[in-house]
Coordinates of C-alpha atoms in Angstrom, one line a residue:
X17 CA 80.8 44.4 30.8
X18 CA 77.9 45.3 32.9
X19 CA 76.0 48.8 31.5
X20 CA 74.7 51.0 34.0
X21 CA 72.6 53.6 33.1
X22 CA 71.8 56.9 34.3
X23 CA 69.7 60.0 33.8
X24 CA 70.3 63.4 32.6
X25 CA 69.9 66.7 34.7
X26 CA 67.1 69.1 34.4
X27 CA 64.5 66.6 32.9
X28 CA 62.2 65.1 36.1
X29 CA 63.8 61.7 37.3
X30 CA 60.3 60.1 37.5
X31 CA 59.2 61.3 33.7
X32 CA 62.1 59.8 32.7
X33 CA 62.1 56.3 34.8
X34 CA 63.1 53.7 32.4
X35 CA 63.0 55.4 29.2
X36 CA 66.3 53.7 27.5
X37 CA 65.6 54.3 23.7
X38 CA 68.6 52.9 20.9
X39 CA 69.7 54.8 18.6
X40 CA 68.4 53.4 14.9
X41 CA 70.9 55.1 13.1
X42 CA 73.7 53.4 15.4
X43 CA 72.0 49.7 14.5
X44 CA 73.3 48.9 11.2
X45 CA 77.1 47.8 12.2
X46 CA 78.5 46.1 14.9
X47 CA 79.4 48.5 18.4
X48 CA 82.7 47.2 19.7
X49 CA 83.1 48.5 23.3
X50 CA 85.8 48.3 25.8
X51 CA 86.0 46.0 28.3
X52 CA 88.2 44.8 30.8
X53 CA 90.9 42.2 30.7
X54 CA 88.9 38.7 31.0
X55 CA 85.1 40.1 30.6
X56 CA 83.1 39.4 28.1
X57 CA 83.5 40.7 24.5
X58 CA 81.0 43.1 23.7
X59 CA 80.2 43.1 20.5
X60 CA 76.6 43.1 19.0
X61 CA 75.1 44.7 15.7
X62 CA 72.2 43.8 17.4
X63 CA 72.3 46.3 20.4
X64 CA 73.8 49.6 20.4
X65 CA 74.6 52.0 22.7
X66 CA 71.8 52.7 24.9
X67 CA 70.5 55.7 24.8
X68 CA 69.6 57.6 28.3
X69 CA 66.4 59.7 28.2
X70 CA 64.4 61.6 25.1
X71 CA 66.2 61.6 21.9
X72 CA 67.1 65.8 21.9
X73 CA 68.4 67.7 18.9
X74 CA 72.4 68.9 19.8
X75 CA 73.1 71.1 22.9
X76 CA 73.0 74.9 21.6
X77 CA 75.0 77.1 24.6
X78 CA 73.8 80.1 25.3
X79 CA 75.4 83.3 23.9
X80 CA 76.7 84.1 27.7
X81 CA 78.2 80.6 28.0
X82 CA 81.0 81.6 26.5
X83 CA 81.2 78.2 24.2
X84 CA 83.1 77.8 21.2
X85 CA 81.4 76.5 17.8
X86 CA 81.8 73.4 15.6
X87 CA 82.4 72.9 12.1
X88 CA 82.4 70.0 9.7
X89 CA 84.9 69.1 8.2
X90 CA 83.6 70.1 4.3
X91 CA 85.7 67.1 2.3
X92 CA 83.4 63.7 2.0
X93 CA 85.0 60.9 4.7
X94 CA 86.9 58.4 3.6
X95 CA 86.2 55.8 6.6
X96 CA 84.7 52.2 5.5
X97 CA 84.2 51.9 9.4
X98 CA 84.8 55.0 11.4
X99 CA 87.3 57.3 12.0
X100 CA 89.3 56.5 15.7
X101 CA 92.5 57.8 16.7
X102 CA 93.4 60.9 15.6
X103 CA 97.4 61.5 15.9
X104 CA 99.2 65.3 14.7
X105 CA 102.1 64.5 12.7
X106 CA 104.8 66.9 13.3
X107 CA 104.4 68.3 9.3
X108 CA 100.9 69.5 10.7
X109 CA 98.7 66.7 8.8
X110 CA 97.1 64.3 11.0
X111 CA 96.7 60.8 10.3
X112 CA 93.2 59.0 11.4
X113 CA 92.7 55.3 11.7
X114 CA 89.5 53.6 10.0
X115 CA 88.6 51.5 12.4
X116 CA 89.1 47.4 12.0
X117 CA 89.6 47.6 8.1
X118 CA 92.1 44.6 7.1
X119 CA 94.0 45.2 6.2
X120 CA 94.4 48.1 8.4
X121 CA 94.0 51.4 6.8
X122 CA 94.3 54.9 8.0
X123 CA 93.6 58.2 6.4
X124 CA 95.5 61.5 6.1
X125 CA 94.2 64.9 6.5
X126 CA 96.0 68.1 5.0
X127 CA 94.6 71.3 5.4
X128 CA 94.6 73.7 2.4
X129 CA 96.8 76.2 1.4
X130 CA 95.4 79.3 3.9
X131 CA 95.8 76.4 7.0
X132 CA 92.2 75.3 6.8
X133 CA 91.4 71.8 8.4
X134 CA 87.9 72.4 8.0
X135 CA 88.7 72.8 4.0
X136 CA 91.1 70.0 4.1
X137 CA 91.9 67.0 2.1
X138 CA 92.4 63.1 2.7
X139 CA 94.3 60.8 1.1
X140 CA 94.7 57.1 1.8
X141 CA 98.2 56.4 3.3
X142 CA 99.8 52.3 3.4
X143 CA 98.1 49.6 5.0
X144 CA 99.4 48.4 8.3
X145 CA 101.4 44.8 8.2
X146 CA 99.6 42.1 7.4
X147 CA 97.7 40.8 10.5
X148 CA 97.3 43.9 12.4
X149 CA 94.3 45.8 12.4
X150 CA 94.0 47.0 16.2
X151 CA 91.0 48.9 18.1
X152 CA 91.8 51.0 21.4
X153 CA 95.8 50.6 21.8
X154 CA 98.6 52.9 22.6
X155 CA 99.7 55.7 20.4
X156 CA 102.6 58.4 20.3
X157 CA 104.5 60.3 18.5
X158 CA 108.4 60.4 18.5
X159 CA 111.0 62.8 18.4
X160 CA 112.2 61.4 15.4
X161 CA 108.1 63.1 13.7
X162 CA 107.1 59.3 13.2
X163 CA 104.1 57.5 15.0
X164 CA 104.1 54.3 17.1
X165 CA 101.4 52.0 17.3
X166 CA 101.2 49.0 20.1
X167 CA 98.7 46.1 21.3
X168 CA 94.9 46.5 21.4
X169 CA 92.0 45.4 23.0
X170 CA 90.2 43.8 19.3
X171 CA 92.9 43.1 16.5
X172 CA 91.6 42.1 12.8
X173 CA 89.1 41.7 11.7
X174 CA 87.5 43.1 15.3
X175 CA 85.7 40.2 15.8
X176 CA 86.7 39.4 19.0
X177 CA 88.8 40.5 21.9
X178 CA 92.5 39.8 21.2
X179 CA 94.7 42.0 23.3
X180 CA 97.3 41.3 20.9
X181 CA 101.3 42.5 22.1
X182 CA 101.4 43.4 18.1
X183 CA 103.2 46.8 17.4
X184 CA 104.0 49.2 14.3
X185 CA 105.9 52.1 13.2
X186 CA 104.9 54.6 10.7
X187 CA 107.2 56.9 8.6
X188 CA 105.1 59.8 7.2
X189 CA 107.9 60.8 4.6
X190 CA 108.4 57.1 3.3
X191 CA 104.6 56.5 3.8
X192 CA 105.8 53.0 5.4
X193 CA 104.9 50.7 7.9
X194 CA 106.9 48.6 9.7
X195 CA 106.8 46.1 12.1
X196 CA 107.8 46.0 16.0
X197 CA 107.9 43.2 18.3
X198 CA 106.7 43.9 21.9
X199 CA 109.3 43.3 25.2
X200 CA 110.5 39.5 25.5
X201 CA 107.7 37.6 27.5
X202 CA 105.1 39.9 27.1
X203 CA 101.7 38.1 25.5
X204 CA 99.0 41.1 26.1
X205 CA 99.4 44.4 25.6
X206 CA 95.7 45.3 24.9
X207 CA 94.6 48.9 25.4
X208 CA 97.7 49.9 27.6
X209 CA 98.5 53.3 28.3
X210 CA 101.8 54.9 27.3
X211 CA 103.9 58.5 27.0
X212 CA 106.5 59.6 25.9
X213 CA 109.0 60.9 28.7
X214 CA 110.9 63.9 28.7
X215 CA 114.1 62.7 26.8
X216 CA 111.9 61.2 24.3
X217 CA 111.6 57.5 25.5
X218 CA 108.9 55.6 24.7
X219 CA 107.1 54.4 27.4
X220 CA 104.3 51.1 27.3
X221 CA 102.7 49.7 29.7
X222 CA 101.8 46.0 29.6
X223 CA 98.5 45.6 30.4
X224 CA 97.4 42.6 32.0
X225 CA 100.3 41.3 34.0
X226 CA 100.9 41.3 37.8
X227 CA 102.8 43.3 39.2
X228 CA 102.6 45.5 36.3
X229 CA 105.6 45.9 34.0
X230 CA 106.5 49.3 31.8
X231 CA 108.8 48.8 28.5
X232 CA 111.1 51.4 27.5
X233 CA 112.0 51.7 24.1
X234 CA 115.2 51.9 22.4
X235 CA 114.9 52.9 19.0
X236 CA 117.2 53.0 15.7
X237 CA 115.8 52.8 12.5
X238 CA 112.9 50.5 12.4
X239 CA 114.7 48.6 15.2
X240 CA 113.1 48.6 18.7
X241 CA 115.2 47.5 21.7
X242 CA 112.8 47.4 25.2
X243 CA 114.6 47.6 28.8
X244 CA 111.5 46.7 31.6
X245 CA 110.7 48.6 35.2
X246 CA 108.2 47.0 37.3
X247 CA 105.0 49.1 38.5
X248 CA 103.5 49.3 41.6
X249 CA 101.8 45.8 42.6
X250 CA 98.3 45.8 42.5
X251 CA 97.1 42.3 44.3
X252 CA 96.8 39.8 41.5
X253 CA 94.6 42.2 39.4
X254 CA 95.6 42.9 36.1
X255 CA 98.1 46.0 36.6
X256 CA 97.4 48.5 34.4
X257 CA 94.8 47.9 32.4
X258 CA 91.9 51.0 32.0
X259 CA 94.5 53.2 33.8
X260 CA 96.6 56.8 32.2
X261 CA 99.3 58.3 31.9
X262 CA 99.8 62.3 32.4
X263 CA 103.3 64.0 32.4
X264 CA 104.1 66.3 35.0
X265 CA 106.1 69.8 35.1
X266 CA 109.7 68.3 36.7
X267 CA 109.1 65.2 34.0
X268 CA 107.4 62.5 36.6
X269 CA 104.5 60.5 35.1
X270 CA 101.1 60.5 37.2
X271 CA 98.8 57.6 37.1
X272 CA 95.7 56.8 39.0
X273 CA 96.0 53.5 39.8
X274 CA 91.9 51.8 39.4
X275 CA 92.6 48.4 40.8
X276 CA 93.7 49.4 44.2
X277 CA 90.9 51.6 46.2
X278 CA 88.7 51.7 48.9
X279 CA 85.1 53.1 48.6
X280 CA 86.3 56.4 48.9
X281 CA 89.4 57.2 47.4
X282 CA 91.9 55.5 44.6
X283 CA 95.6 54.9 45.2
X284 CA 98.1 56.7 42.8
X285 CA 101.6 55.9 41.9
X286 CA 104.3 58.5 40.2
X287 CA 107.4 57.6 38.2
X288 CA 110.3 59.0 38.6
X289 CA 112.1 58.8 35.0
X290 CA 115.5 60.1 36.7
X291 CA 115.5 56.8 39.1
X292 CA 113.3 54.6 36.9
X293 CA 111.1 53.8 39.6
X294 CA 107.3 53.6 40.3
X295 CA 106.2 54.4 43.8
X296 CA 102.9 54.4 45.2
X297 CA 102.1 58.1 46.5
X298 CA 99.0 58.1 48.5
X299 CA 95.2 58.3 47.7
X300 CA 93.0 60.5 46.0
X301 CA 90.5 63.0 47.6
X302 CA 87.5 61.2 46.2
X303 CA 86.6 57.6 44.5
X304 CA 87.1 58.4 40.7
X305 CA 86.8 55.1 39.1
X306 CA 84.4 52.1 40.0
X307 CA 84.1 48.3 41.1
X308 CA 82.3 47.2 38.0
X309 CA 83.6 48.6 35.2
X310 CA 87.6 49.8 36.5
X311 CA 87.3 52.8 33.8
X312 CA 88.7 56.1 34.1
X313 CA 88.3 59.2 32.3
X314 CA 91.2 61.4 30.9
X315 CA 93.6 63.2 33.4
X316 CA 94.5 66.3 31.8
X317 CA 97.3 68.6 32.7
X318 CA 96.4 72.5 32.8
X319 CA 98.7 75.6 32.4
X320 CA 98.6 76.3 35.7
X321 CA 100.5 72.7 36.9
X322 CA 96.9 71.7 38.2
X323 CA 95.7 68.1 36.5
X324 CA 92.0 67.6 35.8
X325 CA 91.0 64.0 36.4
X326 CA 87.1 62.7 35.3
X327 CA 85.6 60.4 37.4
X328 CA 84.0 57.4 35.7
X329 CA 80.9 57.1 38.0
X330 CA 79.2 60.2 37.9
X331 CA 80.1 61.2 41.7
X332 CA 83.3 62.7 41.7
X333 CA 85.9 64.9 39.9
X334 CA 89.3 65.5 40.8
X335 CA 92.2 67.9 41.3
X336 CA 95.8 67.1 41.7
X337 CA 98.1 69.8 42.4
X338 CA 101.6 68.7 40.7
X339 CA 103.5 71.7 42.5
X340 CA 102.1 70.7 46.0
X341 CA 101.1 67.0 45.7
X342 CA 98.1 67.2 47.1
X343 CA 94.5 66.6 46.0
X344 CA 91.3 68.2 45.8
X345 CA 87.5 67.0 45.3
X346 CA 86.6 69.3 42.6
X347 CA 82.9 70.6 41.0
X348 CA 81.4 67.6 39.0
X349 CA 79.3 67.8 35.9
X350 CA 76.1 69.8 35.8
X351 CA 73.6 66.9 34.4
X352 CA 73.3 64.2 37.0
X353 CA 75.1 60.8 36.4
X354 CA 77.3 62.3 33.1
X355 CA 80.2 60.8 33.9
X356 CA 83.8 60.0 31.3
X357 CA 84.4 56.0 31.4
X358 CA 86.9 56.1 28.6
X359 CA 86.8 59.6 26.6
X360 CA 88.4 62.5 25.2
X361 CA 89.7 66.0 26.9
X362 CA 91.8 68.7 25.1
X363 CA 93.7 71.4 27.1
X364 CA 92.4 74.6 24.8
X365 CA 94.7 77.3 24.3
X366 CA 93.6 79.4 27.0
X367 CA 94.0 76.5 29.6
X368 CA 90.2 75.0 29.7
X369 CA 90.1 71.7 29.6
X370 CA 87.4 70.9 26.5
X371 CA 85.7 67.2 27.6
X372 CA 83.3 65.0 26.4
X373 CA 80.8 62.9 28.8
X374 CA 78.0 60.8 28.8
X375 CA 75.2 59.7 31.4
X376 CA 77.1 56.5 32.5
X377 CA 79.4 53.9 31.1
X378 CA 78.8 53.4 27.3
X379 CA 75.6 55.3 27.1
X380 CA 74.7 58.0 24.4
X381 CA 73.8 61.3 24.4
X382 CA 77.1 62.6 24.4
X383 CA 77.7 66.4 26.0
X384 CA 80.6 68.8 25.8
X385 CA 82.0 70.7 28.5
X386 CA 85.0 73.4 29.9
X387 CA 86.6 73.0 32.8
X388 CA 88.1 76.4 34.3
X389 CA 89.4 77.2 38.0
X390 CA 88.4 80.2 38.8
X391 CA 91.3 82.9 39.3
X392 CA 89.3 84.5 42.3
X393 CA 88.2 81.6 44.3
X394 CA 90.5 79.1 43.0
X395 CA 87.7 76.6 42.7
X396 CA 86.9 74.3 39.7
X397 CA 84.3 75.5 37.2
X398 CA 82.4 73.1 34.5
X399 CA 80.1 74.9 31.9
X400 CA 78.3 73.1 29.5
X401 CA 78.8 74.2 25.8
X402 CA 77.5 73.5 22.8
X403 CA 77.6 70.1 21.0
X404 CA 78.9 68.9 17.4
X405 CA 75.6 67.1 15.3
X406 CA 76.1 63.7 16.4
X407 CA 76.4 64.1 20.1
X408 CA 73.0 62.9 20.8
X409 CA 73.8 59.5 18.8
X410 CA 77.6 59.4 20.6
X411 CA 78.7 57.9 24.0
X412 CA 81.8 59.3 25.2
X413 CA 83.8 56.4 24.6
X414 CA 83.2 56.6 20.6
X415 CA 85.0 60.2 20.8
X416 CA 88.6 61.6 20.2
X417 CA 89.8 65.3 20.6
X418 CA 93.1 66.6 19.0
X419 CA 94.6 69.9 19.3
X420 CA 95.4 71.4 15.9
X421 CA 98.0 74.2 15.3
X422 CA 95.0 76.4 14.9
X423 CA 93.9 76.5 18.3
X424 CA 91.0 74.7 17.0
X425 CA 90.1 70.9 17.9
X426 CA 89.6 68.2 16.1
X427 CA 86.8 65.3 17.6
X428 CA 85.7 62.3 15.7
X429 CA 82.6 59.8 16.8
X430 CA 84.7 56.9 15.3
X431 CA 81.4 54.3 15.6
X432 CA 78.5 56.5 15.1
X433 CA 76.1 56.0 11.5
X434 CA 76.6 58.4 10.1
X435 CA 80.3 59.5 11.0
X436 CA 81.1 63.1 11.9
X437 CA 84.9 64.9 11.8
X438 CA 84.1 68.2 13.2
X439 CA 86.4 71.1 14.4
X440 CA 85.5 73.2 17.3
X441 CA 86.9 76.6 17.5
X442 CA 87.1 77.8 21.4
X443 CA 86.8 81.5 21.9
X444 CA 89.5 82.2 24.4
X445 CA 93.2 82.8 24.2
X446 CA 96.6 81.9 26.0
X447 CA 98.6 84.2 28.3
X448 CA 101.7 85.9 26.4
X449 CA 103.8 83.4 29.1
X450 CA 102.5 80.8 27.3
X451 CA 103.6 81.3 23.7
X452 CA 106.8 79.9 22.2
X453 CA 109.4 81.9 21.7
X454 CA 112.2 81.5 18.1
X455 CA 115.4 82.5 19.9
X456 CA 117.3 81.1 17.1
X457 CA 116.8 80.0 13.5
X458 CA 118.2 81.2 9.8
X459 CA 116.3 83.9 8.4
X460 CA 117.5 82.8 4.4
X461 CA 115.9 79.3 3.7
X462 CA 115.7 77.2 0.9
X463 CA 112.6 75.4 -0.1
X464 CA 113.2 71.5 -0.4
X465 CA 115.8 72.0 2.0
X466 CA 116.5 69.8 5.1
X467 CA 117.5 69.3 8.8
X468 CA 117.6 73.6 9.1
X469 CA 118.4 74.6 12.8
X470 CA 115.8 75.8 15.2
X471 CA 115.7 77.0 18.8
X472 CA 113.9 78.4 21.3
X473 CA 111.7 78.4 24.7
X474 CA 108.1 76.9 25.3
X475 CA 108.7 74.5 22.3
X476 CA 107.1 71.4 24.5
X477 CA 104.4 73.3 25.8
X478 CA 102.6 73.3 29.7
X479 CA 100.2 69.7 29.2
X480 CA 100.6 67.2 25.9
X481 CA 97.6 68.7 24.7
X482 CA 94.7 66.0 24.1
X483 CA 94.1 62.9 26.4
X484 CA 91.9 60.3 27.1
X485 CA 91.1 57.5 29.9
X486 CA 93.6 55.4 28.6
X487 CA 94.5 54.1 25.0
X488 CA 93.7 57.1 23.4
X489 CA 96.3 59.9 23.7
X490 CA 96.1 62.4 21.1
X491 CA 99.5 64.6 21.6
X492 CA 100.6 67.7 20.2
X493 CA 103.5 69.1 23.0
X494 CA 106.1 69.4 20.4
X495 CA 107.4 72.2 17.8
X496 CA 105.6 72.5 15.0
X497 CA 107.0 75.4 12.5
X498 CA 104.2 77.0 10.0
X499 CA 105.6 79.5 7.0
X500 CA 103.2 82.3 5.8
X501 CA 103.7 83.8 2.8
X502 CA 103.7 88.0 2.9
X503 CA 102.5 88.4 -0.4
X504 CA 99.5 85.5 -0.6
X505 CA 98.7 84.5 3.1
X506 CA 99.6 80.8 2.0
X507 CA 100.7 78.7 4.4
X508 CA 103.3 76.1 4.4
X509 CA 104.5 73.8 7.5
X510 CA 107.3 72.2 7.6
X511 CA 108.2 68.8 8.8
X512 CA 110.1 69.5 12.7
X513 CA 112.0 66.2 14.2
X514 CA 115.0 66.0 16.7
X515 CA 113.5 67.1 18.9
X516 CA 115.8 67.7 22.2
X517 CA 113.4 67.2 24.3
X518 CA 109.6 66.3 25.0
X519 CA 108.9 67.4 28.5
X520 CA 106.6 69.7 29.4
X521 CA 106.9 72.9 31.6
X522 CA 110.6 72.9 30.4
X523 CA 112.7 75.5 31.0
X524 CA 115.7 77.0 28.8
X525 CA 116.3 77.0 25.5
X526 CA 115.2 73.6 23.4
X527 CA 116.2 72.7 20.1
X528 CA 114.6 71.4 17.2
X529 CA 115.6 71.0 13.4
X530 CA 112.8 70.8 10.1
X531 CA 112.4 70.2 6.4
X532 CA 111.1 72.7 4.1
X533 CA 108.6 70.9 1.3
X534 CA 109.8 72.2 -1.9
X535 CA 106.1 73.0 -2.9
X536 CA 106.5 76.2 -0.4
X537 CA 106.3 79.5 -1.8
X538 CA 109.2 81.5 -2.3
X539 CA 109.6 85.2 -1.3
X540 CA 109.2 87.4 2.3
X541 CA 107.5 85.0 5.0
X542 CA 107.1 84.7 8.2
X543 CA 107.9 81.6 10.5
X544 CA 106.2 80.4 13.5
X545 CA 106.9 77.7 15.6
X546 CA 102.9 76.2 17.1
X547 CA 102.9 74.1 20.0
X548 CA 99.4 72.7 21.5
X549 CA 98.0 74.7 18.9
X550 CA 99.7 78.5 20.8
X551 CA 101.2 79.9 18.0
X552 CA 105.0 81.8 18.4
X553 CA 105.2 85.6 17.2
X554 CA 106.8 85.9 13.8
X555 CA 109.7 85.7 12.4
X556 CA 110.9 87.3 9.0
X557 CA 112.2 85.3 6.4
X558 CA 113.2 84.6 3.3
X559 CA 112.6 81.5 1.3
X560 CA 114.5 81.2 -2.0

């Protein structure tokens, strides 16, 4: 794929002309990068990610900026390769891939006993089946609290592109892969986007066909039946490939669509899950993506029904307004040519949208940013904040962000020398409307003890929490219930599933059952249920 590079803001354009340094601590392993269905593989140990500009020490915001701060995680890493697709389990741990081991291996992250991730522990969980050790693929969670795994763009060992149709299921209690088979007749499924819609169907995309086809998953046991709906047609390009997915309040599904456009604006479709259909709905109010490279950055949904979509060519930003359907050409970064082709955005608890960006496609230094809209004016905001210690070595690509029940989030540089986990804490807040609300759940429970009743409103949240251009997702938009002692301050989360339903901006009461570990402490407690990291008031109760 072609690399274009760009410069930074507030440094003179002419004192930088054709500095493009590499990063030496980046050179020792090999940089696998996306790339489009039928380009060339890029994979080199010989040439990094280019570096835009004068290597500088991390972004530090100022004390007006109102930015959050970063933490590393204290624990050594446990990644052989890198860390890459952080995923919350619904018992609060979160699982993290190490990149193109074989066989594939992930890591699993528990925070300590006061709810630290920051203090946190690993531990190794099973190796994936035999064969399957993907890079950049699709990722969920189900209602049932385990985590699905389909395609991607390299497959073991990551020495070349694949785009296998491979797939796996993971059980967090039995620690337990298994394998799944992808819909009859699909051979790619690559780096395909999926979701899960709101009455918890599994939705996949496969990538590279024409006119693009969506599987829908059936699932009992380790058993997955698929059912296919046919996308929009996109002209004999390969239909969804580099595009998103981003629920909507009402449960529709938005997706820019990259490979139909003009040199202005980009066609978008919307799926209706109540007619299982795809229909293209117009054009957006700017060009977001690009005839080179067809990336697209994260499309986040905010609190206020307003999605955030990055551009991937350092000229525009986007607003779509779910209420209204219509879109807006929003502010766009503040240093010239940062851009998100492929990257991470989180939806903070106080409805900024936290993103990462970098000065063109595949190019390091990476910087962080909020997005706000402005209650007076209504118009979009973007204020630099500070950065995490590897940012400078870190193109936007390389990073993940995942909303923890803290509020805080989680971002990993997955290829970076030497890796980083780091937790960023923001400084603001969510509205009271926001919050979950326990309408219903015992107030005796017994530790050890399983499938306990739990209701309520808010449990799926306003947006899915993190996002990214494509492969990528990072959700947290379901119930997760926390236990604090009264007597210690010790935390204990439980292990939610059934979820009855995973759509956001739902109204009514939802329901919701959970497993008490038996290593919780007994006595007066008080239960919370956390969604997208916006914690419920508590509840008192007593565990036995």
């Amino acid at each position: 794929m072609k690399i274009s590079c760009y410069l930074s803001t507030g440094v003179s354009i002419l004192a930088l002309a054709g500095i493009a340094s590499l990063a030496t601590s980046a050179s020792a392993h090999p940089i696998f990068y996306p790339y489009k269905h039928g380009g060339a593989v890029r994979v080199d140990s010989n040439r990094p990610v280019h570096h835009v500009g004068a290597y500088l020490p991390p972004y530090v915001a100022p004390s007006n900026a109102g930015s959050g701060t970063w933490t590393d995680l204290k624990a050594s890493l446990p990644f052989t390769a890198g860390p890459w697709g952080p995923m919350l389990l619904t018992d609060g741990t979160v699982v993290v891939d190490d990149l193109c081991t074989n066989p594939g291996q992930w890591f699993r992250l528990t925070p300590d006993k006061k709810g630290s991730y920051v203090n946190g522990t690993w531990k190794k969980t099973a190796t994936m089946p035999s064969g399957y050790s993907p890079l950049f693929y699709a990722q969920q969670v189900l209602t049932d609290g385990r985590m699905i795994i389909n395609g991607g763009e390299y497959n073991t060992p990551c020495n070349g592109g694949d785009w296998t149709n491979k797939g796996a299921l993971y059980d967090p209690v039995a620690d337990k892969w298994s394998t799944v088979n992808p819909p009859s007749g699909w051979s790619t499924i690559g780096d395909a986007e999926s979701i899960v819609l709101p009455n918890g169907t599994y939705m996949l995309a496969n990538c590279c066909d024409s006119p693009g086809q969506f599987g829908l998953a059936a699932i009992s046991g380790n058993t997955v039946t698929w059912s296919t709906v046919n996308a929009e047609a996109c002209g004999g390009n390969p239909c969804n490939d580099e595009q998103g997915l981003t629920s909507l309040p009402g449960g529709d599904v938005l997706m820019v669509d990259v490979w139909n456009h003009t040199t202005t604006s980009d066609d978008y479709d919307l799926y209706n899950p109540t007619t299982n259909t795809w229909t293209n709905a117009g054009v957006t109010s700017c060009y977001l993506s690009d005839p080179s490279h067809f990336e697209l950055g994260p499309a986040a949904l905010r609190p206020d029904g307003n999605v955030i979509v990055f551009g991937d060519n350092g000229k525009c930003n986007a607003i779509y307004n779910s209420s209204a359907g219509t879109w807006s050409t929003t502010v766009n970064f503040p240093l010239n040519g940062y851009d998100v082709a492929d990257g991470p955005a989180a939806v903070l608890p106080d409805g900024n949208v936290l993103v990462e960006a970098s000065p063109g496609v595949f190019n390091s230094p990476s910087h962080f940013f909020e997005f706000s809209i402005s209650k007076k004016t209504g118009l979009g905001k973007i204020t630099q904040v500070s950065d995490p210690t590897e940012a400078p070595n870190t193109s936007s690509f390389e990073g993940n962000l995942l909303v923890l029940p803290t509020g805080q989030v989680l971002w990993d540089d997955s290829q970076v020398s030497p890796n980083e986990v780091a937790v960023y804490t923001p400084r603001g807040s969510a509205k009271a409307a926001w919050l979950p609300k326990i309408k219903s759940v015992s107030t005796s429970l017994s530790v050890g003890s399983t499938g306990n009743a739990i209701s309520g409103t808010n449990f799926n949240g306003f947006d899915l929490g993190g996002y990214y251009g494509d492969d990528g997702q990072a959700p947290s938009n379901f119930p997760i219930v926390r236990v604090t002692n009264n007597a210690t301050g010790d935390i204990c989360y439980a292990r939610s599933y059934s979820f009855s339903t995973m759509g956001v901006w739902t109204t009514g009461k939802t329901k919701a059952k959970f497993d008490l570990p038996s290593t919780c402490e007994t006595g007066a407690s008080s239960l919370q249920v956390v969604v997208n990291g916006i914690a419920s008031a508590g509840v008192a109760v007593t565990l036995s």
